[in-house]
XYZ file of C-alpha atoms in Angstrom:
672
model
C 92.542 -25.901 48.734
C 91.009 -26.282 52.250
C 87.589 -27.748 51.648
C 85.856 -27.447 55.209
C 84.384 -24.455 53.902
C 82.319 -25.982 51.190
C 80.864 -27.715 54.539
C 77.284 -25.905 55.498
C 77.576 -24.438 52.122
C 73.176 -24.436 50.671
C 74.222 -26.279 48.041
C 75.824 -29.690 47.347
C 79.530 -29.161 45.791
C 81.475 -32.678 44.401
C 85.961 -33.302 44.413
C 86.745 -36.027 41.767
C 90.764 -36.766 41.115
C 93.437 -37.318 38.161
C 91.153 -38.757 34.926
C 89.122 -41.560 36.791
C 87.133 -39.372 38.611
C 88.298 -40.717 41.971
C 85.917 -39.510 44.520
C 87.426 -36.972 46.628
C 85.229 -35.291 48.658
C 81.721 -34.352 48.691
C 79.874 -31.603 51.792
C 76.645 -32.524 53.360
C 74.257 -31.145 51.180
C 75.557 -33.530 48.214
C 75.137 -36.110 50.998
C 71.644 -35.096 51.872
C 70.874 -35.578 47.870
C 72.659 -38.089 46.733
C 73.018 -40.552 49.704
C 77.110 -41.819 50.823
C 78.777 -42.781 48.519
C 82.073 -44.062 48.655
C 85.599 -41.885 48.965
C 88.427 -43.516 46.546
C 85.960 -45.274 44.186
C 85.278 -43.515 40.793
C 82.486 -42.358 40.043
C 81.749 -45.002 37.740
C 81.712 -47.939 40.795
C 80.423 -44.571 42.780
C 77.717 -43.932 40.713
C 76.611 -47.088 39.543
C 72.452 -46.416 38.605
C 74.148 -43.915 36.316
C 75.907 -45.646 34.072
C 73.559 -45.675 30.968
C 73.763 -42.040 31.287
C 76.300 -39.876 29.750
C 77.005 -37.663 32.225
C 80.854 -39.072 32.776
C 81.767 -38.255 29.656
C 81.354 -34.688 30.747
C 84.147 -34.707 33.077
C 86.159 -36.242 30.732
C 85.402 -33.446 28.777
C 85.970 -31.395 31.628
C 89.403 -32.704 33.068
C 91.100 -33.199 29.250
C 90.097 -29.865 27.985
C 89.986 -27.072 31.773
C 86.824 -25.824 29.476
C 83.882 -26.062 31.928
C 80.155 -27.037 30.500
C 76.716 -25.920 32.998
C 74.249 -28.333 32.446
C 70.477 -27.057 33.055
C 67.812 -27.903 34.705
C 68.585 -31.981 33.292
C 66.017 -34.794 35.287
C 68.558 -37.417 37.799
C 66.884 -40.013 38.063
C 68.663 -42.874 40.889
C 68.045 -43.689 43.964
C 67.655 -40.975 46.567
C 67.567 -41.183 49.812
C 65.300 -38.785 50.782
C 61.289 -39.119 50.477
C 60.206 -37.395 47.036
C 57.104 -37.561 45.028
C 58.609 -36.825 41.908
C 61.134 -39.964 41.121
C 62.827 -38.320 38.591
C 64.154 -35.070 40.307
C 65.618 -31.792 38.148
C 69.140 -30.302 38.962
C 71.916 -28.048 37.161
C 75.270 -28.177 37.110
C 78.480 -26.660 36.833
C 81.405 -28.473 36.085
C 84.785 -27.128 35.920
C 89.017 -28.675 36.354
C 90.222 -27.703 38.909
C 94.749 -27.854 40.411
C 96.084 -29.531 43.650
C 98.173 -28.307 45.782
C 100.381 -31.266 45.461
C 100.270 -30.408 41.249
C 98.109 -33.181 40.562
C 94.384 -31.976 39.284
C 90.793 -32.690 38.963
C 87.083 -31.524 38.204
C 85.199 -29.554 41.241
C 81.493 -30.262 40.571
C 78.060 -27.892 41.988
C 75.051 -28.547 42.376
C 71.848 -27.069 42.316
C 68.495 -28.438 42.427
C 65.617 -27.161 40.375
C 62.733 -30.008 40.459
C 59.782 -27.470 42.038
C 60.925 -24.270 39.427
C 60.993 -27.414 36.606
C 57.556 -28.557 38.562
C 56.331 -25.827 38.550
C 57.116 -24.172 34.872
C 55.696 -27.210 33.981
C 52.164 -27.193 35.171
C 51.801 -23.434 33.843
C 53.194 -24.598 30.285
C 50.066 -27.841 31.072
C 47.083 -25.423 31.925
C 48.642 -23.191 29.295
C 47.293 -25.697 27.004
C 44.270 -26.969 28.341
C 42.990 -23.228 28.801
C 44.567 -22.766 24.742
C 42.533 -25.701 24.310
C 38.813 -24.903 26.262
C 38.949 -21.880 24.499
C 40.347 -22.882 21.937
C 36.749 -25.523 23.029
C 34.990 -23.721 23.543
C 34.342 -20.777 20.169
C 34.500 -24.385 18.036
C 30.919 -25.201 20.324
C 30.631 -21.120 20.467
C 30.259 -21.622 16.234
C 28.383 -24.204 15.811
C 25.627 -24.324 18.215
C 22.439 -22.688 17.973
C 21.737 -21.362 21.458
C 23.417 -17.928 21.763
C 26.477 -17.625 23.985
C 27.241 -14.099 25.337
C 30.133 -12.410 27.956
C 29.486 -9.528 29.374
C 31.728 -7.188 31.703
C 30.811 -7.697 35.967
C 28.438 -4.065 34.996
C 26.315 -5.579 32.191
C 27.819 -4.332 29.272
C 28.750 -7.028 26.270
C 33.317 -7.622 26.153
C 32.946 -10.585 23.135
C 32.009 -10.787 19.665
C 29.248 -13.516 20.039
C 28.614 -15.412 16.637
C 25.396 -16.774 17.608
C 24.087 -13.339 18.410
C 25.060 -11.770 15.564
C 24.072 -14.883 12.762
C 20.642 -14.151 14.390
C 19.898 -10.265 15.344
C 22.099 -9.221 12.311
C 23.707 -6.299 14.989
C 27.583 -6.306 14.446
C 29.591 -6.174 17.355
C 30.210 -2.744 16.942
C 25.725 -2.459 17.566
C 26.122 -5.538 19.971
C 28.924 -3.960 21.960
C 28.014 -2.252 25.565
C 24.785 -1.808 25.457
C 23.984 -2.044 22.172
C 22.663 -4.910 22.640
C 18.982 -4.100 24.258
C 18.271 -1.790 21.041
C 17.304 -6.144 19.284
C 15.368 -6.577 22.160
C 11.218 -6.012 21.964
C 10.458 -1.860 23.262
C 7.676 -3.547 25.034
C 9.516 -5.914 27.233
C 13.244 -3.806 27.432
C 12.284 -1.936 30.582
C 10.577 -5.207 32.124
C 13.813 -7.122 30.869
C 16.445 -4.284 32.078
C 14.970 -4.104 35.647
C 14.995 -7.755 36.476
C 18.995 -7.572 34.672
C 19.820 -4.723 36.558
C 18.651 -6.699 39.959
C 20.759 -9.399 39.102
C 23.602 -7.430 38.537
C 23.509 -4.843 41.852
C 22.593 -8.783 44.284
C 25.083 -10.868 41.844
C 22.569 -14.003 41.624
C 23.038 -17.011 41.472
C 21.352 -17.630 38.125
C 19.136 -15.437 35.593
C 16.854 -16.228 33.587
C 13.964 -13.567 32.234
C 12.168 -14.163 28.263
C 11.616 -11.717 26.205
C 11.090 -10.760 22.537
C 14.292 -9.905 19.845
C 13.797 -9.241 16.960
C 15.167 -11.463 14.138
C 17.225 -10.936 10.753
C 14.790 -13.299 9.160
C 11.279 -13.490 10.673
C 10.491 -10.147 13.162
C 10.598 -10.609 16.935
C 10.235 -14.507 18.322
C 10.226 -15.308 22.532
C 14.126 -16.366 23.839
C 14.754 -17.337 27.077
C 17.937 -16.091 28.654
C 20.094 -18.012 31.512
C 23.665 -16.129 32.632
C 25.271 -17.253 35.952
C 28.678 -14.567 37.125
C 32.233 -16.533 36.248
C 34.314 -15.778 40.024
C 37.745 -15.065 41.414
C 36.616 -16.191 44.286
C 34.648 -13.813 45.845
C 35.227 -11.520 42.977
C 32.673 -11.198 39.668
C 35.180 -10.783 36.577
C 32.867 -11.569 34.310
C 29.146 -12.972 33.410
C 27.811 -15.160 30.431
C 24.535 -16.579 29.272
C 22.854 -17.881 26.465
C 19.963 -16.942 25.058
C 17.485 -20.220 23.549
C 15.019 -19.145 20.504
C 11.152 -20.863 22.471
C 9.572 -19.801 20.114
C 7.517 -22.462 19.710
C 7.043 -23.918 22.994
C 6.111 -20.127 24.367
C 2.975 -20.270 22.022
C 2.238 -23.783 23.260
C 2.032 -22.393 26.627
C 0.405 -18.903 26.120
C -2.566 -20.917 23.705
C -3.339 -22.812 26.827
C -3.354 -20.649 28.662
C -5.179 -18.412 26.499
C -8.166 -22.053 26.369
C -7.636 -22.380 30.573
C -8.597 -17.940 30.386
C -11.936 -18.187 27.697
C -12.836 -21.267 30.295
C -12.977 -19.694 32.847
C -14.226 -16.685 32.179
C -17.568 -17.768 30.608
C -17.936 -21.198 33.144
C -19.738 -18.108 35.346
C -20.860 -16.189 33.407
C -24.466 -16.398 31.775
C -25.708 -13.581 30.419
C -25.260 -13.405 26.663
C -23.158 -10.205 26.271
C -21.160 -10.161 29.207
C -19.917 -13.817 28.438
C -19.346 -12.612 24.763
C -17.056 -9.548 25.893
C -15.132 -11.599 28.945
C -13.859 -13.692 25.831
C -12.655 -10.031 23.865
C -11.099 -9.818 26.891
C -8.561 -11.945 27.189
C -8.260 -12.119 23.319
C -7.503 -8.228 23.632
C -4.389 -8.230 23.505
C -2.268 -11.194 24.141
C -3.983 -12.407 20.614
C -4.852 -9.332 19.791
C -4.833 -5.710 19.344
C -8.903 -5.383 18.824
C -11.609 -7.045 19.416
C -14.608 -6.476 18.603
C -18.350 -9.096 19.169
C -21.560 -8.313 17.032
C -24.755 -10.473 18.475
C -26.990 -11.412 15.498
C -30.766 -10.900 15.953
C -32.231 -14.061 16.383
C -36.211 -14.092 15.786
C -36.041 -13.771 12.098
C -35.166 -15.601 9.535
C -32.674 -13.175 7.216
C -32.388 -14.122 3.147
C -29.073 -14.169 2.448
C -27.465 -10.845 0.594
C -30.780 -8.177 2.856
C -29.167 -5.841 5.370
C -28.158 -6.577 8.997
C -28.878 -5.548 11.761
C -26.236 -6.477 14.688
C -25.692 -5.148 17.499
C -22.122 -4.798 18.926
C -22.416 -6.035 22.498
C -18.430 -5.659 22.831
C -15.689 -3.204 21.767
C -11.535 -3.576 23.762
C -8.690 -2.584 21.668
C -5.361 -3.146 24.202
C -3.908 -0.217 26.465
C -2.546 2.945 24.503
C -3.671 2.320 21.670
C -8.037 4.506 20.558
C -10.956 2.864 21.613
C -13.396 1.486 19.326
C -16.845 3.288 19.467
C -18.906 1.533 21.885
C -21.518 -0.977 22.146
C -24.833 0.080 19.804
C -26.470 -1.374 16.716
C -25.494 -1.072 13.256
C -26.682 -1.165 10.181
C -24.741 -3.266 7.891
C -25.130 -2.992 4.809
C -25.774 -6.591 2.055
C -22.200 -5.759 0.414
C -20.239 -5.184 4.279
C -17.389 -7.971 4.933
C -19.895 -8.476 8.239
C -22.478 -9.218 6.503
C -20.936 -11.612 3.732
C -19.506 -13.495 6.648
C -23.036 -14.477 8.652
C -24.576 -15.304 5.864
C -20.938 -17.814 4.649
C -20.247 -18.735 8.135
C -16.613 -19.039 6.131
C -14.186 -16.903 7.922
C -12.621 -13.372 6.612
C -8.745 -13.243 6.931
C -7.014 -10.019 5.123
C -3.194 -9.405 5.566
C -2.621 -5.591 3.719
C -0.058 -2.620 4.831
C -0.199 -1.039 8.279
C -3.749 1.305 8.242
C -4.407 0.259 4.236
C -7.605 -2.303 4.735
C -8.757 -2.375 1.087
C -11.822 -1.535 0.191
C -13.765 -4.583 -0.062
C -13.282 -4.741 3.819
C -13.689 -1.873 5.308
C -15.453 -0.215 2.676
C -15.217 4.189 3.002
C -18.126 5.501 5.227
C -18.416 2.484 6.697
C -17.666 2.836 11.088
C -13.969 1.025 11.680
C -14.728 -2.394 13.295
C -10.476 -3.100 13.410
C -7.054 -1.423 15.669
C -6.163 2.125 13.894
C -2.942 1.281 11.736
C -3.658 -1.967 11.673
C -2.161 -4.659 9.826
C -4.253 -7.581 9.626
C -7.926 -8.556 10.689
C -9.812 -12.103 11.132
C -13.605 -12.109 11.051
C -14.598 -15.334 12.061
C -18.355 -15.872 12.754
C -19.646 -18.008 15.306
C -21.917 -20.860 14.278
C -25.029 -22.152 17.746
C -27.093 -24.566 17.057
C -26.832 -24.701 13.179
C -27.408 -20.712 13.653
C -24.692 -17.690 13.262
C -25.399 -16.355 16.043
C -22.712 -13.499 15.919
C -19.694 -12.861 14.579
C -16.104 -11.650 16.343
C -13.348 -8.852 15.125
C -9.784 -8.770 15.455
C -7.106 -7.702 14.334
C -3.019 -6.895 14.982
C -0.988 -3.525 14.316
C 1.910 -1.412 15.218
C 4.552 -4.294 15.811
C 2.332 -6.585 16.479
C 3.034 -9.439 13.260
C -0.422 -10.003 11.154
C -2.537 -12.772 12.517
C -1.573 -15.522 10.501
C -3.202 -18.885 10.540
C -2.144 -20.181 13.676
C -3.370 -17.308 14.812
C -6.776 -18.217 13.388
C -7.147 -21.774 14.492
C -6.409 -20.746 18.008
C -8.684 -18.114 18.456
C -11.554 -20.626 16.536
C -10.539 -23.114 19.133
C -11.637 -21.225 21.888
C -14.381 -20.855 20.345
C -14.993 -23.870 20.389
C -14.184 -25.305 23.428
C -17.369 -22.424 24.596
C -19.425 -23.128 22.536
C -21.618 -24.877 25.221
C -21.626 -22.158 27.952
C -22.552 -20.226 24.455
C -25.212 -22.023 23.128
C -26.947 -22.418 27.115
C -26.149 -18.630 26.507
C -28.300 -17.582 23.380
C -30.444 -20.352 24.661
C -31.466 -18.374 28.323
C -31.352 -15.691 26.374
C -33.757 -16.343 23.765
C -36.235 -17.111 26.766
C -36.000 -13.933 28.624
C -36.276 -11.886 25.641
C -39.543 -13.845 25.411
C -40.148 -12.785 29.380
C -38.915 -9.608 29.442
C -41.776 -9.000 26.924
C -44.129 -11.014 28.865
C -43.237 -8.741 31.498
C -43.541 -5.568 29.689
C -46.388 -5.981 28.034
C -48.270 -6.607 32.214
C -47.100 -4.096 32.875
C -49.084 -0.893 31.969
C -49.764 3.003 32.323
C -52.227 3.168 35.419
C -55.904 4.750 35.004
C -56.407 8.527 34.761
C -58.506 8.520 38.227
C -59.890 12.769 39.307
C -58.575 14.130 43.285
C -55.736 10.641 42.689
C -52.476 11.073 41.886
C -51.590 8.067 40.722
C -47.167 6.317 40.028
C -45.958 3.274 38.974
C -42.428 2.167 38.601
C -40.991 -0.920 37.747
C -36.703 -1.038 37.743
C -35.395 -4.463 36.174
C -32.565 -5.887 38.257
C -29.221 -4.659 37.223
C -27.134 -7.747 38.758
C -28.923 -10.580 38.097
C -29.365 -12.478 35.218
C -32.581 -13.674 35.844
C -35.751 -12.520 34.534
C -38.135 -10.766 37.873
C -41.456 -11.864 38.823
C -42.546 -9.107 40.178
C -45.953 -7.073 38.225
C -48.678 -4.380 39.576
C -51.917 -3.705 38.184
C -54.625 -0.504 38.597
C -57.727 -0.383 37.267
C -60.748 1.058 38.072
C -64.252 -1.117 38.777
C -67.554 -0.850 38.242
C -68.652 0.922 41.320
C -65.902 3.925 41.171
C -63.267 2.133 43.606
C -59.530 2.078 42.440
C -58.129 -1.067 42.807
C -53.972 -1.052 43.303
C -52.602 -4.509 43.294
C -48.749 -6.022 43.732
C -46.858 -9.049 44.139
C -44.159 -11.459 43.394
C -43.777 -15.147 41.943
C -41.139 -17.570 43.013
C -39.316 -18.274 40.400
C -36.772 -16.185 37.975
C -37.112 -17.520 34.615
C -40.065 -18.103 32.157
C -42.507 -20.243 33.455
C -42.311 -17.845 35.928
C -43.269 -15.584 34.554
C -46.380 -16.734 32.543
C -47.420 -17.742 36.259
C -47.585 -14.735 37.401
C -49.103 -12.700 34.048
C -52.067 -15.774 34.889
C -52.264 -14.773 38.259
C -52.687 -11.661 37.861
C -55.209 -12.192 35.663
C -56.891 -13.758 37.430
C -56.382 -11.779 40.104
C -58.264 -8.969 37.570
C -61.538 -11.044 36.930
C -62.064 -12.192 40.598
C -61.667 -8.871 41.622
C -63.897 -7.390 37.833
C -66.577 -10.568 39.265
C -67.762 -9.274 42.410
C -67.279 -6.061 44.995
C -66.326 -8.387 47.906
C -63.689 -7.446 50.434
C -59.860 -7.437 49.693
C -59.292 -10.821 51.600
C -62.217 -12.612 50.370
C -60.573 -11.979 46.672
C -57.190 -12.882 47.333
C -58.508 -16.322 48.677
C -60.735 -16.628 45.431
C -57.247 -16.580 43.669
C -55.168 -18.080 46.194
C -57.291 -21.152 45.861
C -57.812 -21.397 42.359
C -53.596 -20.812 41.734
C -52.969 -24.261 43.688
C -55.196 -25.559 42.249
C -53.571 -24.868 38.579
C -50.091 -24.602 39.609
C -49.801 -26.633 42.658
C -46.240 -25.249 42.978
C -46.350 -21.733 42.822
C -46.270 -19.449 45.555
C -45.978 -15.725 45.758
C -46.947 -12.840 47.262
C -49.470 -9.870 46.108
C -51.361 -6.969 47.831
C -54.900 -6.232 47.328
C -56.314 -2.901 47.846
C -59.411 -0.765 47.178
C -59.147 3.235 47.420
C -62.714 4.225 48.718
C -64.799 7.604 48.931
C -67.464 6.995 51.016
C -68.357 10.921 50.555
C -67.279 12.952 48.813
C -63.494 14.569 49.596
C -62.933 11.754 51.712
C -61.228 8.267 50.836
C -60.592 4.800 52.395
C -58.292 1.589 52.519
C -59.483 -1.621 52.215
C -56.813 -3.310 51.311
C -55.184 -7.108 52.205
C -51.570 -8.435 52.435
C -49.932 -11.806 51.414
C -47.224 -12.582 52.462
C -45.934 -9.388 51.160
C -44.248 -6.454 52.803
C -47.218 -4.094 54.480
C -48.394 -0.845 52.456
C -46.430 2.325 53.396
C -48.246 5.444 54.433
C -46.484 8.846 54.767
C -49.074 11.843 56.244
C -48.986 15.875 54.815
C -47.684 16.485 58.089
C -44.049 14.425 57.501
C -45.202 10.796 59.332
C -44.672 8.014 58.289
C -45.983 4.443 59.524
C -46.452 0.834 57.706
C -50.127 -0.444 57.945
C -49.812 -3.436 59.401
C -53.528 -4.718 59.339
C -55.141 -7.497 57.006
C -51.714 -9.729 56.547
C -52.267 -13.963 56.212
C -49.639 -15.747 54.734
C -48.424 -16.119 51.536
C -50.166 -17.230 48.432
C -49.393 -21.180 47.690
C -49.013 -22.012 51.411
C -51.942 -22.501 53.531
C -54.449 -25.664 51.762
C -57.239 -23.336 53.069
C -56.413 -19.757 53.005
C -58.477 -17.925 54.937
C -56.915 -13.646 53.955
C -58.681 -11.266 56.276
C -58.793 -7.540 55.117
C -57.918 -4.251 56.485
C -59.280 -0.810 57.281
C -57.077 2.494 56.899
C -58.483 5.941 56.656
C -56.824 7.778 54.143
C -56.306 11.096 54.942
C -56.180 14.120 53.106
C -52.386 15.314 51.230
C -51.520 11.567 51.981
C -49.070 9.316 50.046
C -49.577 5.753 49.653
C -47.298 3.426 48.452
C -46.241 -0.203 47.759
C -43.823 -1.935 46.535
C -41.735 -4.411 46.204
C -38.727 -6.348 48.692
C -36.442 -5.105 45.866
C -37.034 -2.286 47.584
C -36.225 -3.397 51.081
C -33.798 -5.911 51.354
C -30.543 -6.365 51.428
C -28.300 -8.769 51.779
C -25.630 -7.501 54.556
C -29.013 -5.835 56.484
C -31.989 -8.016 58.695
C -35.869 -6.874 56.301
C -37.020 -4.812 59.641
C -33.639 -2.100 58.540
C -34.531 -1.512 54.918
C -38.121 -0.498 55.600
C -36.857 1.642 58.519
C -34.875 3.352 55.986
C -37.658 2.991 53.519
C -39.786 4.673 56.239
C -37.217 7.695 57.380
C -37.261 8.239 53.447
C -40.457 8.968 52.622
C -41.418 10.668 55.193
C -37.861 13.343 54.486
C -39.420 13.613 50.054
C -43.003 15.032 52.288
C -44.380 17.430 50.570
C -42.258 16.340 46.479
C -44.243 15.547 43.543
C -45.488 12.466 42.944
C -43.410 11.683 40.553
C -40.548 12.663 42.445
C -40.869 10.569 45.069
C -41.254 7.548 43.183
C -37.761 8.274 41.200
C -36.056 9.743 44.011
C -36.983 6.487 46.162
C -35.216 4.425 42.512
C -31.690 5.816 42.465
C -30.689 5.459 45.869
C -30.921 2.114 45.700
C -27.010 1.090 45.980
C -26.302 0.455 41.580
C -23.624 -2.288 43.946
C -27.171 -4.348 44.992
C -29.514 -4.279 42.995
C -29.843 -8.740 42.486
C -33.825 -8.337 42.306
C -36.407 -5.849 40.329
C -38.406 -3.421 42.054
C -42.022 -2.623 41.206
C -43.580 0.289 42.474
C -46.688 2.194 42.980
C -47.410 5.584 44.169
C -51.141 7.163 44.826
C -51.695 10.421 46.003
C -54.141 11.746 48.536
C -56.097 16.154 47.613
C -54.998 17.665 50.245
C -58.114 19.380 52.085
C -59.984 22.227 50.718
């Protein structure tokens, strides 16, 4: 055998001689693997570091029997000449008996290193075991945890069962898989959730969060917070994994704080009581109830308990999609009405009933409905202000919304308690305003009937301002036949201003009746009297006398104290302001000396006295408003006096009525 043929072999080759296995040959690959070993020495001496391994016994058996043996992936721990990460390396041995040319026998050993294959296989085994254990831990965590854990495909369809989902929703795996989970989501939340989830899938958001209502197997709908993230293999999304956590309590707390904050904001800048109650109803619906109605109870006269009750419904709100409740109006409530009983007892009424079937004592037959259509529950809460039941708040729920319960009633009570201070102020203001309005209306009398003169009066209260206006007018005939026209505006918008206005009007009427003096002198005496009795008072006024110097002729004698000038429109369509007889406003000059002026009144002319609400706008100067009034009056030449006054009022913009308007119009007879 020519042993040189093994020198370039890529595997190790070794040959021994005789029963002592003296080392006779090894090739270069063998030497690089195990180092230089002394030729001619027995294996046990050449490899002392393998003395305890048992490998030499294999050589003995092969030499003795001639039967080859193969050792696969056996570990060898020797001092290797080449550096290696592994202390123990793995080899596969093929050992067989050989015969030399001289008749001697030996053993041929062929060796191949398989350390990398063994190490890779071991790593795979370890990773497989770790993955198996991780999967077991995951399943144990999912089964034992309170959160719902789920897995979907990259397109969002559920791919694995979720014990938590089944436990909470009652859906089976067949109902849950794919897109079946959406059936458990509240219908009102489903579209928004699917739209947001679709965007997260398409854009591969790193984190998806959303809160929605989920139908549970035992307690109706509850709010759950979902969190999900994509699972990637490199740049490829292989699945999505997420959790659902019950956040009903946290959501209820957040809703409570939000409702209370919005109720406080809604009532903070509101003065009118009906606006305040309407704002509260719009906070309650739809977040807390599906319908809400508010009844304002009369405050003027005491009512014995058990008597019929007339209540004004000032607010009626239903959530979108439900039929509206009857519009605000006065309701005459029988003594056995639940509203009347709640007002008398000052006690909350709460009822839960089958949808659409309220008990007869809650909505008696023939009475106007105050609950939502198909309601499943209702609440009546009396609003007690300063010891008096001032209003009733009704709320009802229907559809998929759970019946109103103790927590909802508690939140409603807290909302009304937080609004107690502004409501008390609003009720007090309303009482004051009602008195002031009654006083004001009592002074706005009808004009007298004067031969040959047409007289029209108009008053339009402010549509935007909450205060009572100080505008007033008067018209009466003196003993000398002159017709007195007067119009004025008192500074202030409250009950004291209304009282001062009434006193000034009555004093002016008495001064005009007492002496037949020019209007300027009468206004001067009025100014002195008012400054004496009411030093803080200021106001404006026009006092005019329509006189007949001779049959068929008329003239105007007038004085203007800080008021917009009278407007005179001729029968030919010309219109101009009367600028004579002007003086400062009342209450300003300590020694007032108002002037008087005289103006002929041509046949068919129209004289208009008015307050500043007719011409003033927040966004323009007074000159612009006066010129607009002059043009409008000229355009109305020839129209009946009543039509002229109504048209001028109708042309006022609805969104700018922050002051009231008073008008006195006089139409002169035509020529002949």
